[in-house]
């Protein structure tokens, strides 16, 4: 499952870097494309940064309707982001959020990528693909990002996109 | 080193894409899809002359090629079998409307409603007396039409044009590049010089107007206009329930590959035919459905249904109705 997670994330990260090279954030002094996986950050990490995509993984299950012993798995994914806009009055935060929506939609296309093993260098093609559903954009959520913003009520505009990724498990079912 | 993977043998698709190309009606020669030469094309850029007709819905293939058993001996045991009458159909819904999509869904002559002449008052359901055609000058191509200085500016960006020859009292298939109708006699079409442009597939939208020419947003399907062609503005398209002409096209359907393996269905010759498989309980009528977006919003789709016509495979002379090709994913096991 980790290979699928890594492949999905790195595909989106690479696409974001190509689509909007200026969309970056600084983490531990390193400037990277503004998409990160929450579970890869230290638990004590600071509040999510504005204008960046935060990927969180949810429930996984074996998808039905497939044949053979190579399990087709599904994994829920949530991508959260918010913006204060670009001016002090924050009146353009909706527009910036719309731009983030569009960028997320774009980097999700095509909705598949090779599944690769990134634990070795260079990475190895595992022979199958990771593919995913189109993202649904939600206004409110119960994610950690949302909970923090609810408390702050600081006027930010935020969205959460949910999608489901699919992949063939490396584990062979008996 | 590559290891064969059984998981990679499962083709997964999200949607089906349709491509059509003309059949030469005089010779009944289809457009050939060669999987080896052009099978792995990018879905947004099909090889010529295939025309991308967009994503389709409710794609269903039907076949009815029964086999019969040869029996022998006192106990009439099966000794072999043979194939009986062949029949195959394909059905789907076009989500995108256009000249070609409507013609294929309608199945018969598909009419371009030409802009009416000034003062024209006689109503005709498929378009009445049109404004006169504007002569297309030599040197025009499928994407640029020359009319001469001061003439081209009579058109404006955004307008639709039908470009083809005048009808010259001939009989047989008409429409340059692609047969758009069959004229049995000149009197049947009232010797109308505009008749070919009423049905032609050479329709394009003006993207830009220069001093002497217009540039089209998409190339004319039939290629460069023939000598002596004229252009007339089109205000709408009309198909009709009825008509004596049958469209006939080569078709290619490609399942968008999500897991790397591509599946293509190639029908050398498809002829529109509503068939009986989707008929209602009376077995007589076929119901057209709307696709609900969120009630009361619905998308209007074009239901298309075809009968596959036979083609002789040049490799072995076998008569076939359709081909299914499979391009395995990179590391998929061969069997």
Coordinates of C-alpha atoms in Angstrom, one line a residue:
Chain A
X1 CA 0.0 0.0 0.0
X2 CA 2.9 2.3 0.7
X3 CA 4.0 2.1 -2.9
X4 CA 0.6 3.3 -4.1
X5 CA 0.6 6.1 -1.6
X6 CA 4.1 7.2 -2.6
X7 CA 3.3 6.9 -6.3
X8 CA 0.2 9.0 -6.0
X9 CA 1.8 11.7 -4.0
X10 CA 4.9 12.0 -6.1
X11 CA 2.9 12.1 -9.3
X12 CA 0.9 15.0 -7.9
X13 CA 4.0 16.7 -6.6
X14 CA 5.8 16.4 -9.9
X15 CA 2.7 17.7 -11.8
X16 CA 2.3 20.6 -9.5
X17 CA 6.0 21.6 -9.9
X18 CA 5.4 21.6 -13.7
X19 CA 2.1 23.3 -13.6
X20 CA 2.9 26.1 -11.2
X21 CA 6.6 26.2 -10.2
X22 CA 5.9 29.2 -7.9
X23 CA 3.5 27.2 -5.8
X24 CA 6.0 26.2 -3.1
X25 CA 6.2 26.0 0.7
X26 CA 9.2 25.8 3.0
X27 CA 9.5 22.8 5.3
X28 CA 12.4 22.5 7.7
X29 CA 14.3 25.1 5.6
X30 CA 13.7 23.2 2.3
X31 CA 11.6 24.7 -0.4
X32 CA 9.4 22.1 -2.0
X33 CA 6.2 22.0 -4.2
X34 CA 3.3 23.0 -2.0
X35 CA 1.9 19.5 -1.5
X36 CA 2.7 17.3 1.5
X37 CA 1.5 14.2 3.1
X38 CA 0.4 14.9 6.7
X39 CA 1.5 11.5 8.0
X40 CA 5.0 12.1 6.7
X41 CA 5.3 15.2 8.9
X42 CA 6.2 15.1 12.6
X43 CA 3.1 15.0 14.7
X44 CA 4.2 18.2 16.4
X45 CA 4.4 20.0 13.1
X46 CA 3.1 23.5 13.0
X47 CA -0.2 24.5 11.6
X48 CA -0.7 23.8 7.9
X49 CA 0.5 26.6 5.7
X50 CA -1.8 28.6 3.5
X51 CA -1.9 27.9 -0.3
X52 CA -0.6 24.4 0.1
X53 CA -2.2 21.0 -0.4
X54 CA -2.2 18.6 2.6
X55 CA -2.8 14.9 1.8
X56 CA -4.3 12.6 4.3
X57 CA -5.1 8.9 3.9
X58 CA -8.3 7.3 5.1
X59 CA -9.8 3.9 5.1
X60 CA -8.6 1.1 2.8
X61 CA -10.5 -1.9 1.6
X62 CA -10.5 -4.6 -1.0
X63 CA -12.6 -3.5 -3.9
X64 CA -15.3 -5.9 -5.1
X65 CA -15.9 -7.1 -8.5
X66 CA -12.4 -8.1 -9.5
X67 CA -11.2 -11.4 -10.6
X68 CA -8.1 -13.3 -9.6
X69 CA -5.9 -13.3 -6.5
X70 CA -4.3 -9.9 -7.0
X71 CA -6.5 -7.8 -4.7
X72 CA -7.7 -4.5 -6.1
X73 CA -7.6 -2.2 -3.2
X74 CA -9.2 1.2 -2.6
X75 CA -7.9 3.9 -0.3
X76 CA -9.7 7.1 0.6
X77 CA -7.8 10.3 0.3
X78 CA -8.5 13.8 1.5
X79 CA -6.6 16.8 0.3
X80 CA -7.1 20.0 2.3
X81 CA -6.0 23.6 1.6
X82 CA -6.9 27.1 2.4
X83 CA -6.0 30.7 1.6
X84 CA -6.0 34.1 3.1
X85 CA -5.7 35.7 -0.3
X86 CA -2.9 37.9 -1.5
X87 CA -3.9 41.3 0.0
X88 CA -4.3 42.5 3.6
X89 CA -8.0 42.8 3.3
X90 CA -8.2 39.1 2.1
X91 CA -10.9 40.0 -0.4
X92 CA -9.3 37.8 -3.1
X93 CA -9.2 34.7 -0.9
X94 CA -12.0 33.1 -2.9
X95 CA -10.2 33.7 -6.1
X96 CA -7.0 32.2 -4.8
X97 CA -9.0 29.2 -3.5
X98 CA -10.5 28.8 -6.9
X99 CA -7.1 28.8 -8.4
X100 CA -6.0 26.1 -5.9
X101 CA -9.2 24.1 -6.9
X102 CA -8.2 24.4 -10.6
X103 CA -4.6 23.4 -9.9
X104 CA -5.7 20.4 -7.9
X105 CA -8.1 19.3 -10.7
X106 CA -5.3 19.7 -13.2
X107 CA -2.7 17.8 -11.3
X108 CA -5.2 14.9 -10.8
X109 CA -5.2 14.5 -14.6
X110 CA -4.5 12.0 -16.0
X111 CA -6.1 10.1 -13.2
X112 CA -3.5 7.4 -13.1
X113 CA 0.2 6.9 -12.7
X114 CA 2.7 4.1 -12.6
X115 CA 3.1 2.3 -9.3
X116 CA 6.7 2.5 -8.4
X117 CA 8.9 1.4 -5.5
X118 CA 10.5 4.6 -4.2
X119 CA 12.4 2.9 -1.4
X120 CA 15.2 2.3 -3.9
X121 CA 17.1 4.6 -6.1
X122 CA 16.4 4.8 -8.9
X123 CA 12.8 3.8 -8.3
X124 CA 11.5 0.6 -9.7
X125 CA 8.4 0.2 -11.9
X126 CA 6.2 -2.3 -10.1
X127 CA 4.3 -3.1 -13.3
X128 CA 0.8 -1.9 -12.5
X129 CA -0.8 1.5 -12.1
X130 CA -2.5 3.5 -9.4
X131 CA -5.7 5.1 -10.6
X132 CA -8.2 7.3 -8.8
X133 CA -11.6 8.9 -8.9
X134 CA -12.2 12.5 -9.8
X135 CA -12.0 14.8 -6.7
X136 CA -15.1 16.0 -4.9
X137 CA -14.7 19.4 -3.5
X138 CA -16.3 20.0 -0.1
X139 CA -16.8 23.1 1.9
X140 CA -16.7 21.7 5.4
X141 CA -15.0 18.8 7.0
X142 CA -13.9 17.1 10.1
X143 CA -10.3 16.9 9.3
X144 CA -7.6 18.3 11.5
X145 CA -7.1 21.2 9.2
X146 CA -10.8 22.1 9.4
X147 CA -10.9 21.7 13.2
X148 CA -8.1 24.1 13.7
X149 CA -9.6 26.7 11.3
X150 CA -13.0 26.4 13.0
X151 CA -11.4 27.4 16.2
X152 CA -9.6 30.3 14.7
X153 CA -12.4 31.8 12.6
X154 CA -9.8 33.9 11.0
X155 CA -11.6 34.4 7.7
X156 CA -9.7 32.0 5.7
X157 CA -11.3 30.3 2.7
X158 CA -10.8 26.6 2.6
X159 CA -11.7 23.5 0.7
X160 CA -11.3 19.9 1.1
X161 CA -11.2 17.5 -1.8
X162 CA -12.0 13.8 -1.4
X163 CA -11.1 11.1 -3.8
X164 CA -10.4 7.4 -3.8
X165 CA -7.3 5.8 -5.2
X166 CA -7.2 2.2 -6.5
X167 CA -4.3 -0.1 -6.9
X168 CA -3.4 -3.8 -7.1
X169 CA -2.0 -4.9 -3.8
X170 CA 1.5 -6.5 -3.6
X171 CA -0.1 -9.1 -1.3
X172 CA -1.5 -12.1 -3.1
X173 CA -4.8 -13.3 -1.8
X174 CA -5.2 -17.0 -1.3
Chain B
X1 CA 14.5 -7.9 -15.5
X2 CA 10.8 -8.0 -16.1
X3 CA 8.5 -10.4 -14.3
X4 CA 5.1 -11.2 -15.7
X5 CA 2.3 -9.8 -13.5
X6 CA -1.1 -11.3 -13.4
X7 CA -2.6 -8.1 -11.8
X8 CA -1.5 -6.1 -14.8
X9 CA -3.7 -8.4 -17.0
X10 CA -6.9 -6.7 -15.8
X11 CA -7.9 -3.9 -18.1
X12 CA -9.7 -1.2 -16.1
X13 CA -11.4 1.7 -17.9
X14 CA -13.3 4.8 -16.9
X15 CA -14.9 5.6 -20.2
X16 CA -15.0 4.8 -23.9
X17 CA -14.0 7.1 -26.7
X18 CA -15.4 6.9 -30.2
X19 CA -13.7 7.6 -33.5
X20 CA -15.2 7.4 -36.9
X21 CA -13.8 7.5 -40.4
X22 CA -15.6 7.4 -43.8
X23 CA -16.2 4.3 -45.8
X24 CA -15.8 4.7 -49.6
X25 CA -19.3 4.1 -50.6
X26 CA -18.5 3.5 -54.3
X27 CA -16.2 0.6 -53.4
X28 CA -17.4 -0.2 -49.9
X29 CA -13.8 0.0 -48.7
X30 CA -13.6 0.9 -45.1
X31 CA -10.9 2.9 -43.3
X32 CA -8.6 0.3 -41.9
X33 CA -7.4 0.5 -38.3
X34 CA -4.1 -1.3 -38.2
X35 CA -3.2 -2.0 -34.5
X36 CA 0.4 -2.4 -35.4
X37 CA 0.7 0.9 -37.2
X38 CA -1.5 3.2 -35.1
X39 CA -2.9 1.3 -32.2
X40 CA -1.3 3.2 -29.3
X41 CA -2.1 6.7 -30.5
X42 CA -2.8 9.4 -27.9
X43 CA -6.5 9.5 -27.4
X44 CA -6.6 13.2 -28.1
X45 CA -4.8 12.8 -31.4
X46 CA -6.2 10.0 -33.5
X47 CA -4.4 9.1 -36.7
X48 CA -5.9 10.5 -39.9
X49 CA -8.6 10.1 -41.2
X50 CA -10.1 9.1 -37.9
X51 CA -12.3 11.8 -36.4
X52 CA -12.6 12.1 -32.6
X53 CA -16.3 12.1 -31.6
X54 CA -15.6 12.4 -27.9
X55 CA -16.4 10.2 -24.9
X56 CA -19.5 8.1 -25.2
X57 CA -21.8 6.5 -22.6
X58 CA -23.7 3.2 -22.2
X59 CA -21.4 1.5 -24.7
X60 CA -22.8 -2.0 -25.4
X61 CA -21.7 -4.6 -27.9
X62 CA -24.2 -7.3 -29.1
X63 CA -23.4 -10.3 -31.2
X64 CA -25.5 -13.1 -32.5
X65 CA -23.4 -15.5 -34.4
X66 CA -25.0 -18.9 -33.5
X67 CA -23.1 -22.1 -34.0
X68 CA -24.8 -25.3 -35.1
X69 CA -23.7 -28.8 -34.5
X70 CA -23.0 -31.5 -37.1
X71 CA -24.0 -34.9 -35.8
X72 CA -23.2 -38.3 -37.0
X73 CA -23.7 -41.9 -36.1
X74 CA -26.6 -43.9 -34.8
X75 CA -26.6 -41.9 -31.6
X76 CA -26.2 -38.6 -33.5
X77 CA -23.3 -37.6 -31.4
X78 CA -21.7 -34.2 -32.1
X79 CA -19.0 -34.5 -34.7
X80 CA -18.3 -30.8 -35.2
X81 CA -19.8 -27.4 -35.4
X82 CA -20.1 -24.6 -37.8
X83 CA -21.0 -20.9 -37.5
X84 CA -24.4 -19.8 -38.7
X85 CA -25.6 -16.4 -39.8
X86 CA -23.5 -13.6 -38.4
X87 CA -24.8 -10.5 -36.8
X88 CA -23.3 -7.9 -34.5
X89 CA -24.5 -4.6 -33.2
X90 CA -23.1 -1.8 -31.1
X91 CA -25.0 0.8 -29.2
X92 CA -24.1 3.8 -27.2
X93 CA -25.0 7.4 -26.4
X94 CA -23.1 10.4 -27.7
X95 CA -22.8 13.1 -25.1
X96 CA -21.5 15.7 -27.5
X97 CA -23.6 17.0 -30.3
X98 CA -22.2 17.9 -33.7
X99 CA -22.7 17.4 -37.4
X100 CA -21.2 13.9 -37.5
X101 CA -22.7 12.8 -34.2
X102 CA -26.2 13.7 -35.3
X103 CA -25.7 12.1 -38.7
X104 CA -24.6 8.9 -37.1
X105 CA -27.4 8.9 -34.5
X106 CA -30.0 9.8 -37.1
X107 CA -28.6 7.4 -39.6
X108 CA -30.0 8.9 -42.8
X109 CA -29.3 12.1 -44.8
X110 CA -28.3 14.8 -42.3
X111 CA -29.3 18.3 -43.3
X112 CA -27.4 21.5 -42.9
X113 CA -30.0 24.2 -42.5
X114 CA -28.7 26.9 -44.8
X115 CA -29.2 30.5 -43.9
X116 CA -32.4 31.7 -45.7
X117 CA -32.4 34.1 -48.6
X118 CA -33.5 37.6 -47.9
X119 CA -37.3 37.7 -48.1
X120 CA -37.6 34.0 -48.1
X121 CA -41.0 33.1 -46.5
X122 CA -41.8 29.5 -47.7
X123 CA -41.2 27.3 -44.7
X124 CA -39.5 23.9 -45.2
X125 CA -38.6 21.7 -42.1
X126 CA -35.1 21.1 -43.3
X127 CA -34.5 24.6 -44.5
X128 CA -36.1 26.6 -47.3
X129 CA -34.6 28.8 -50.1
X130 CA -31.1 29.7 -48.9
X131 CA -29.0 32.8 -49.5
X132 CA -26.9 32.2 -52.6
X133 CA -23.5 30.5 -52.2
X134 CA -20.3 32.4 -52.3
X135 CA -17.7 31.0 -54.7
X136 CA -14.6 29.5 -53.1
X137 CA -11.5 30.4 -55.0
X138 CA -8.7 28.1 -56.1
X139 CA -5.9 27.6 -53.5
X140 CA -8.3 27.0 -50.7
X141 CA -7.5 24.3 -48.3
X142 CA -9.4 22.3 -45.7
X143 CA -8.7 25.0 -43.1
X144 CA -8.5 28.2 -45.2
X145 CA -11.1 29.3 -47.7
X146 CA -10.2 32.1 -50.1
X147 CA -13.1 34.3 -51.3
X148 CA -11.2 37.4 -52.5
X149 CA -10.8 40.8 -51.1
X150 CA -14.0 42.4 -49.9
X151 CA -15.9 39.1 -50.1
X152 CA -14.4 37.2 -47.2
X153 CA -15.3 40.0 -44.8
X154 CA -18.9 39.2 -45.5
X155 CA -18.4 36.3 -43.0
X156 CA -17.8 36.8 -39.4
X157 CA -15.9 34.8 -36.8
X158 CA -18.2 32.2 -35.3
X159 CA -20.4 31.5 -38.3
X160 CA -20.8 28.0 -39.6
X161 CA -20.1 27.3 -43.3
X162 CA -21.1 24.5 -45.6
X163 CA -18.6 24.2 -48.4
X164 CA -19.2 22.0 -51.4
X165 CA -20.0 21.9 -55.1
X166 CA -23.2 22.9 -56.7
X167 CA -25.5 20.0 -57.4
X168 CA -25.2 19.4 -61.1
X169 CA -28.1 17.0 -61.8
X170 CA -26.0 13.9 -61.2
X171 CA -27.3 10.8 -59.6
X172 CA -25.5 8.6 -57.1
X173 CA -23.6 9.5 -54.0
X174 CA -23.1 13.2 -53.4
X175 CA -20.8 15.1 -51.1
X176 CA -17.1 15.7 -51.7
X177 CA -14.8 13.5 -49.8
X178 CA -17.6 11.8 -47.8
X179 CA -20.8 10.4 -49.2
X180 CA -23.5 12.4 -47.5
X181 CA -26.6 11.3 -49.5
X182 CA -27.6 9.2 -52.5
X183 CA -29.6 11.0 -55.2
X184 CA -31.7 8.7 -57.2
X185 CA -32.9 11.3 -59.7
X186 CA -32.5 15.1 -60.2
X187 CA -36.2 15.6 -59.9
X188 CA -36.2 14.0 -56.4
X189 CA -34.1 17.0 -55.2
X190 CA -35.8 19.5 -57.4
X191 CA -32.6 20.2 -59.4
X192 CA -31.7 22.3 -56.4
X193 CA -28.1 23.6 -56.9
X194 CA -27.7 23.9 -53.1
X195 CA -28.6 20.3 -52.4
X196 CA -25.1 19.0 -51.9
X197 CA -24.4 21.8 -49.4
X198 CA -27.6 20.9 -47.6
X199 CA -26.2 17.5 -46.8
X200 CA -22.4 17.8 -47.1
X201 CA -20.1 16.9 -44.2
X202 CA -17.8 19.7 -45.2
X203 CA -18.9 22.0 -42.5
X204 CA -16.6 24.3 -40.5
X205 CA -16.8 27.2 -38.1
X206 CA -15.0 30.4 -39.0
X207 CA -12.3 31.2 -36.5
X208 CA -10.8 34.2 -38.1
X209 CA -11.5 36.5 -41.1
X210 CA -8.7 38.0 -43.2
X211 CA -9.0 40.4 -46.0
X212 CA -9.4 37.7 -48.6
X213 CA -10.0 34.5 -46.7
X214 CA -11.5 32.8 -43.7
X215 CA -9.7 30.5 -41.4
X216 CA -11.6 27.5 -40.0
X217 CA -11.4 26.3 -36.4
X218 CA -11.4 22.7 -37.6
X219 CA -10.5 21.3 -41.0
X220 CA -13.3 20.3 -43.4
X221 CA -13.9 16.6 -43.0
X222 CA -13.9 15.9 -46.7
X223 CA -10.6 17.8 -47.3
X224 CA -9.9 20.8 -49.5
X225 CA -13.0 22.1 -51.3
X226 CA -13.4 20.8 -54.9
X227 CA -13.0 23.1 -57.9
X228 CA -16.1 25.2 -58.3
X229 CA -17.2 24.9 -54.7
X230 CA -19.3 27.5 -52.9
X231 CA -19.9 28.3 -49.3
X232 CA -23.2 29.0 -47.5
X233 CA -23.9 29.9 -44.0
X234 CA -25.4 27.2 -41.8
X235 CA -27.8 28.1 -39.0
X236 CA -28.7 24.7 -37.7
X237 CA -28.5 20.9 -38.2
X238 CA -31.5 18.7 -38.8
X239 CA -31.8 15.0 -38.8
X240 CA -35.0 13.2 -39.7
X241 CA -36.8 10.1 -38.7
X242 CA -37.1 8.5 -42.1
X243 CA -35.1 8.9 -45.3
X244 CA -33.9 6.3 -47.7
X245 CA -30.1 6.8 -47.3
X246 CA -28.0 4.8 -44.8
X247 CA -24.9 6.3 -43.4
X248 CA -22.0 3.9 -43.4
X249 CA -18.8 4.5 -41.4
X250 CA -15.8 2.8 -40.0
X251 CA -15.7 3.0 -36.3
X252 CA -13.1 2.6 -33.6
X253 CA -13.9 2.5 -29.9
X254 CA -11.1 2.7 -27.4
X255 CA -11.4 2.0 -23.7
X256 CA -9.4 4.6 -21.8
X257 CA -6.7 2.6 -20.1
X258 CA -6.3 3.1 -16.4
X259 CA -4.1 0.1 -15.7
X260 CA -1.9 0.3 -18.8
X261 CA -3.7 -2.3 -21.0
X262 CA -5.6 -0.8 -24.0
X263 CA -8.6 -2.5 -25.5
X264 CA -9.9 -1.3 -28.9
X265 CA -13.0 -2.4 -30.8
X266 CA -12.8 -1.8 -34.5
X267 CA -15.8 -2.1 -36.8
X268 CA -14.8 -1.8 -40.4
X269 CA -18.3 -1.0 -41.6
X270 CA -21.1 0.2 -39.3
X271 CA -24.6 1.2 -40.6
X272 CA -27.1 2.9 -38.3
X273 CA -29.9 0.5 -37.2
X274 CA -32.0 0.9 -34.2
X275 CA -32.3 -2.8 -33.9
X276 CA -34.6 -4.6 -31.5
X277 CA -32.5 -5.2 -28.5
X278 CA -33.5 -2.1 -26.7
X279 CA -37.0 -1.9 -27.8
X280 CA -39.8 -1.4 -25.4
X281 CA -42.2 -4.1 -24.2
X282 CA -44.2 -3.9 -27.5
X283 CA -41.0 -4.6 -29.3
X284 CA -41.7 -1.8 -31.8
X285 CA -40.4 1.4 -30.4
X286 CA -37.1 2.6 -28.9
X287 CA -37.2 5.1 -26.2
X288 CA -34.7 7.9 -26.0
X289 CA -33.6 8.8 -22.5
X290 CA -32.2 11.9 -20.9
X291 CA -29.2 11.8 -18.6
X292 CA -30.1 13.4 -15.3
X293 CA -27.5 15.8 -14.0
X294 CA -29.5 17.0 -11.0
X295 CA -33.2 17.2 -11.5
X296 CA -34.7 19.1 -13.3
X297 CA -31.4 19.5 -15.2
X298 CA -30.8 16.8 -17.7
X299 CA -28.3 16.3 -20.5
X300 CA -29.7 15.4 -23.9
X301 CA -27.7 12.7 -25.4
X302 CA -27.8 11.2 -28.9
X303 CA -28.6 7.5 -28.9
X304 CA -26.7 5.7 -31.6
X305 CA -27.3 2.1 -32.7
X306 CA -25.5 0.3 -35.5
X307 CA -25.5 -2.9 -37.4
X308 CA -22.0 -4.2 -38.3
X309 CA -21.6 -5.0 -42.0
X310 CA -19.1 -7.6 -43.2
X311 CA -15.5 -7.1 -44.2
X312 CA -13.1 -9.5 -45.7
X313 CA -9.8 -9.7 -43.9
X314 CA -7.0 -9.5 -46.5
X315 CA -4.7 -11.8 -44.5
X316 CA -6.9 -14.9 -44.8
X317 CA -10.0 -13.9 -46.6
X318 CA -12.2 -14.5 -43.6
X319 CA -15.4 -12.5 -43.3
X320 CA -15.6 -10.6 -40.1
X321 CA -17.8 -8.0 -38.5
X322 CA -15.6 -6.6 -35.9
X323 CA -12.1 -6.8 -34.4
X324 CA -11.1 -6.6 -30.8
X325 CA -7.5 -5.7 -30.1
X326 CA -5.6 -5.7 -26.8
X327 CA -2.4 -4.0 -26.1
X328 CA -1.1 -5.5 -22.8
X329 CA 0.3 -3.4 -20.1
X330 CA 4.1 -3.2 -20.0
X331 CA 4.6 -6.0 -17.5
X332 CA 1.4 -8.0 -17.9
X333 CA 1.8 -11.7 -18.2
X334 CA 1.2 -12.9 -21.7
X335 CA -1.3 -15.6 -20.6

